[in-house]
Structure formats: C-alpha cells, structure tokens
Tab-separated table of C-alpha atoms in Angstrom:
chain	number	residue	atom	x	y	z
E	1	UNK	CA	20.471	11.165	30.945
E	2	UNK	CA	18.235	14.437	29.842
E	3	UNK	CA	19.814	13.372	26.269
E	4	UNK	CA	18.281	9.942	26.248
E	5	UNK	CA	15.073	10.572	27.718
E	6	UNK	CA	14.234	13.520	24.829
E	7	UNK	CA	15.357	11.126	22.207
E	8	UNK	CA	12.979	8.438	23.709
E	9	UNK	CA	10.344	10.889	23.685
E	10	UNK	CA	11.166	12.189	20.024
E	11	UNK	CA	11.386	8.926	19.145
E	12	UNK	CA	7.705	7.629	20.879
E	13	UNK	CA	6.026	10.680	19.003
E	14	UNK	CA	7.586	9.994	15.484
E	15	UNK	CA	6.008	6.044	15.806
E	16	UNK	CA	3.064	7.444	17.195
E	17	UNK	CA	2.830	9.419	13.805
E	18	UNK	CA	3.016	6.128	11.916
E	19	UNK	CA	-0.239	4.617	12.713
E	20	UNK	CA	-3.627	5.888	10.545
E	21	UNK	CA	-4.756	8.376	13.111
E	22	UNK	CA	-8.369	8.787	12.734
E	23	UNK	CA	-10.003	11.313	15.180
E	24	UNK	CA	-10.886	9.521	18.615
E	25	UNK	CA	-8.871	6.265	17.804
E	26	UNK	CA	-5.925	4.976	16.164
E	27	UNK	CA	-6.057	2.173	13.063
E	28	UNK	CA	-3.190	-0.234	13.898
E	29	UNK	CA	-2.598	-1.408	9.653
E	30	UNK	CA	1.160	-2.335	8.919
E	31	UNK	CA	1.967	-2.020	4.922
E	32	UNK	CA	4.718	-3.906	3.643
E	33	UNK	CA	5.842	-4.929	-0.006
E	34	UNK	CA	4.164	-2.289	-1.863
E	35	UNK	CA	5.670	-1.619	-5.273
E	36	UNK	CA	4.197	-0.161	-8.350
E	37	UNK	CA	4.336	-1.542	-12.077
E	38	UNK	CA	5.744	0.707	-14.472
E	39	UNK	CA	4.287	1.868	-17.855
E	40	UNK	CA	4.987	2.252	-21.270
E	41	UNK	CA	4.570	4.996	-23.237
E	42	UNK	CA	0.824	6.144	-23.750
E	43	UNK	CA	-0.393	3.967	-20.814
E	44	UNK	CA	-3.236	5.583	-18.526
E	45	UNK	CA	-3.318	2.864	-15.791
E	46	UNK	CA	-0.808	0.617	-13.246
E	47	UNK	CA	-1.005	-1.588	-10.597
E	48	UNK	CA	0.002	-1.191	-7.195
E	49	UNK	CA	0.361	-4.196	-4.877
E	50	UNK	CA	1.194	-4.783	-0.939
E	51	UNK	CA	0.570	-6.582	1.897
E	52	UNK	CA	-1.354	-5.596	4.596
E	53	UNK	CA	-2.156	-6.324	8.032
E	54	UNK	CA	-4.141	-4.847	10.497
E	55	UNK	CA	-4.240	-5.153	13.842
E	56	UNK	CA	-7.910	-5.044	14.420
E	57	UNK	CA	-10.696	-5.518	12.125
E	58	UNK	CA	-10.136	-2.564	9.386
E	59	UNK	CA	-11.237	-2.129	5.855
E	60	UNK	CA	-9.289	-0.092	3.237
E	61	UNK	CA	-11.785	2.223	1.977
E	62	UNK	CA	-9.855	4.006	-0.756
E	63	UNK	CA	-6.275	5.457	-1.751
E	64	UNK	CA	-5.501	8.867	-3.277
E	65	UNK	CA	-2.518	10.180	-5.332
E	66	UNK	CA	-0.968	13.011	-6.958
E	67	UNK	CA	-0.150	11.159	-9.876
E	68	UNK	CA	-3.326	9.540	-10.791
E	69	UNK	CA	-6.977	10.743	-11.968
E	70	UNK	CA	-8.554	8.395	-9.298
E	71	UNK	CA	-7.722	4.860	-7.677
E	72	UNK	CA	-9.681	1.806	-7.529
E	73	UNK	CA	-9.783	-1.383	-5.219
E	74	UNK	CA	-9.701	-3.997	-7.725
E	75	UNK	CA	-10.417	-8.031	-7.018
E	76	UNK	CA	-10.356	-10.314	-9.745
E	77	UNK	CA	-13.057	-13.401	-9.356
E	78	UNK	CA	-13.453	-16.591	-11.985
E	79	UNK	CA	-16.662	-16.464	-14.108
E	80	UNK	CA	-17.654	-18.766	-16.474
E	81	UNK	CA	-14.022	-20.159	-16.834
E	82	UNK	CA	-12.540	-16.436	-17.407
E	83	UNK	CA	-10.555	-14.572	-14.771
E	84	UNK	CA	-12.465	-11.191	-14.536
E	85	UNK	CA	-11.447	-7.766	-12.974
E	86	UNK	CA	-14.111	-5.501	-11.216
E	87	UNK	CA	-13.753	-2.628	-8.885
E	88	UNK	CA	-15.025	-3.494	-5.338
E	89	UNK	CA	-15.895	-0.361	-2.565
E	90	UNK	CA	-13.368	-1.919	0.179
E	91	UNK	CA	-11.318	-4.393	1.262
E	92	UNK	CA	-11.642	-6.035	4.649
E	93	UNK	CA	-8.558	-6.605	6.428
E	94	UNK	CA	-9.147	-9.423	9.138
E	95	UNK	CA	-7.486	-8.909	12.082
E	96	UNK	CA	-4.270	-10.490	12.663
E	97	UNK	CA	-4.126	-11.952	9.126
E	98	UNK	CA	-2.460	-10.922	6.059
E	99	UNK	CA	-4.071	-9.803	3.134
E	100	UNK	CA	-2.349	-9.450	-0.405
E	101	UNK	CA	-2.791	-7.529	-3.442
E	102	UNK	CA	-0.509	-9.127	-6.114
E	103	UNK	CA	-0.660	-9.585	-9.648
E	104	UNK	CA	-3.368	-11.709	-11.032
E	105	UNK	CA	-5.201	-10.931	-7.647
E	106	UNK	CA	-6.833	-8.273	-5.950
E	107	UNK	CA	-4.630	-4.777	-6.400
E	108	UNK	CA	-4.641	-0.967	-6.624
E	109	UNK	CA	-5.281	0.146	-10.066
E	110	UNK	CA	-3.954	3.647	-10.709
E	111	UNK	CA	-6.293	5.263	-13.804
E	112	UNK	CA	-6.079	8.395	-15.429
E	113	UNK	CA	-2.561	8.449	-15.266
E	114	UNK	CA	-0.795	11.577	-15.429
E	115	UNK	CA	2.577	11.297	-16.180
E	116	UNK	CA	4.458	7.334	-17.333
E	117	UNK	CA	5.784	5.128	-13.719
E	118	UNK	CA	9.073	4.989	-14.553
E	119	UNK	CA	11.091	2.363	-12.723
E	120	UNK	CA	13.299	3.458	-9.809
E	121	UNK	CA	10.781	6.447	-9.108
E	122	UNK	CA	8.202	6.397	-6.607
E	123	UNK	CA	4.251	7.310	-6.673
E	124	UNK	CA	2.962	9.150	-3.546
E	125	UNK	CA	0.191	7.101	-2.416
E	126	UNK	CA	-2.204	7.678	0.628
E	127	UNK	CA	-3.697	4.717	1.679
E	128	UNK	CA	-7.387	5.489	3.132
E	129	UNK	CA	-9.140	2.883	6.847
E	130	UNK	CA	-11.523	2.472	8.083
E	131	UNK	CA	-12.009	0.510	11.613
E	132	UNK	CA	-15.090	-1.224	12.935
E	133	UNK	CA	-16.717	1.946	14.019
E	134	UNK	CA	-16.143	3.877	10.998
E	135	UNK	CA	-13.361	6.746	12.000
E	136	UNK	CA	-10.929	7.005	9.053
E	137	UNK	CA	-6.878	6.949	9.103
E	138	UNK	CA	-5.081	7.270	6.173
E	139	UNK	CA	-1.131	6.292	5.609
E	140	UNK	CA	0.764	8.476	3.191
E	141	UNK	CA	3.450	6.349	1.162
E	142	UNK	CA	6.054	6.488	-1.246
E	143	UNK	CA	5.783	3.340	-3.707
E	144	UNK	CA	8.998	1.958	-5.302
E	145	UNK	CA	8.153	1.814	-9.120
E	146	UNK	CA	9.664	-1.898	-10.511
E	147	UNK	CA	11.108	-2.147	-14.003
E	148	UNK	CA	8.655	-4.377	-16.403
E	149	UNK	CA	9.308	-8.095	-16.767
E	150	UNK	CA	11.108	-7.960	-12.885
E	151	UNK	CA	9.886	-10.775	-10.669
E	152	UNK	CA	7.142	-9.967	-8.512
E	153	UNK	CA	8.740	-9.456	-4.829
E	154	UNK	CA	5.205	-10.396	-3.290
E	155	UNK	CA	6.124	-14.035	-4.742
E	156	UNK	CA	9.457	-13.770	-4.114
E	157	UNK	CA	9.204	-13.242	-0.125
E	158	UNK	CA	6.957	-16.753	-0.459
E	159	UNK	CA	9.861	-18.715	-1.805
E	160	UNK	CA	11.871	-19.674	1.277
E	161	UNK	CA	15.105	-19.579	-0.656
E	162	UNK	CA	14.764	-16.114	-2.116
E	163	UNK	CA	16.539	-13.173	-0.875
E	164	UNK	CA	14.288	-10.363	1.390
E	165	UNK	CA	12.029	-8.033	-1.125
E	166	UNK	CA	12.594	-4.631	-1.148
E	167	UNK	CA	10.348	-2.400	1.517
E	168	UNK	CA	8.262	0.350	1.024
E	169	UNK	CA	9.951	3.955	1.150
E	170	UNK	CA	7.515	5.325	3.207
E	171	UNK	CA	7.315	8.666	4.470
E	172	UNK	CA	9.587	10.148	7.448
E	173	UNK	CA	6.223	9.779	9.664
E	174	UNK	CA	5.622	6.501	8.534
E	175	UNK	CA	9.245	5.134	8.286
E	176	UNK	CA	9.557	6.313	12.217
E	177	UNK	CA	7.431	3.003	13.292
C-alpha cells in the first residue's frame, strides 16, 4: 500500500512538471506532431512544425534552441496572387481548438543554423506562452528530425486511412504527462 501511494505521488509531481509553469499559474498547452525538416549541406535555416492546443486562451510568444542563432514565428498569407512568408510576434492559440504549423503554413523557422538537421536526430527546442494575463511557461522539447522528401506526418494523421504519426520525444518532464 505505502508502495502505491509514493508511486502515485511520484507520478502526480512528474505530470505536474509537464505543464508550462509560469510563476502564479500554470499554461495548460498540449504539443503533439512536432518534427523538424532536415538540411542539406550549407543550409542556415529549417522548419519546425506541430500541433498545438491549449487549454485556455494562450499565445506562443517565442521558442529558443541550442542549435539555432534565433527562432521565428512564421505565417504565410496570399498577396497579390503570391504565397508570402513574414515573421509574426505570436501566435494565438484559441482555447480548446487546434492550431497547426505545417508546411506551406504557419511554422517555426530555425535561422542561423549551427550545425546541418540530420534526420533521425533531434533539435532541443523550448517552446515559450503566454496566457491571458501575461505570466510565461515555456515547454522544453526534443524534435524528431525527418529525412527530406518523407511525407509530412501533420497530413498524414488527416488521412483517415494512414497509420498514427510519430510523437514528439519530449523531455522526461514533459513525457511524464
């Protein structure tokens, strides 16, 4: 009995550690699907793409890794009959709803990169929320990198008949949810 009830606690404290744990609050955001592009040789930026969804109304606010210069929010918009890219200060996250960043849509771009994705690695990403009263979480992750020319798994999970895409290795405190 004293067994069970310390791995119920060990195990209540390890999800607890999942959430984005701003001071005063917790940001409820669930990540799912993230992957990473790999490069080629000489390449200084990748994509990163998920789905998110928050419990509450959030906004990401910003992402940070070891492996990159800096990270941008990117949402592509049509103008003038051309598809156009442009870096945007946040993405708002609905509550209840999922949001997407795919290719040919809004994504992560990794710039300044520092050493080539290469697939089967992963890129240490922290994911940076904000809530409706502005406290700040952050996730730490660990992004699959997927071989060029693979299919997207984003699309994938969308076509009833496909098989389940791959998850996100996240970190132990993140896994633990």
């Amino acid at each position: 009995m004293r067994k069970s009830y310390f791995l119920a606690l060990a195990a209540m404290l390890a999800a607890s550690a999942a959430w984005a744990q701003p001071k005063g609050g917790l940001i409820d955001v669930a990540v799912e699907r993230v992957w990473a592009r790999a490069t080629v040789p000489g390449q200084q930026t990748a994509g990163v793409y998920m789905t998110l969804k928050s419990a509450a109304p959030a906004r990401l606010v910003g992402a940070s890794s070891p492996l990159a210069e800096r990270i941008e929010i990117h949402e592509m918009s049509l103008q003038d009959d051309v598809m156009r890219m442009h870096a945007t200060p946040a993405l708002p996250l609905p509550a209840g709803q999922a949001v997407a960043l795919k290719p040919g849509g809004g994504h992560l771009m990794l710039m300044g990169l520092k050493q080539p994705l290469t697939p089967r690695a992963d890129v240490p990403l922290t994911l940076i929320f904000e809530d409706g009263s502005g406290m700040k979480g952050s996730i730490e992750l660990r992004v699959p990198v997927r071989a060029l020319g693979r299919p997207d798994p984003q699309a994938a999970a969308e076509d009833e008949s496909a098989s389940a895409p791959e998850s996100a290795r996240l970190s132990p405190a993140v896994r633990a949810r």
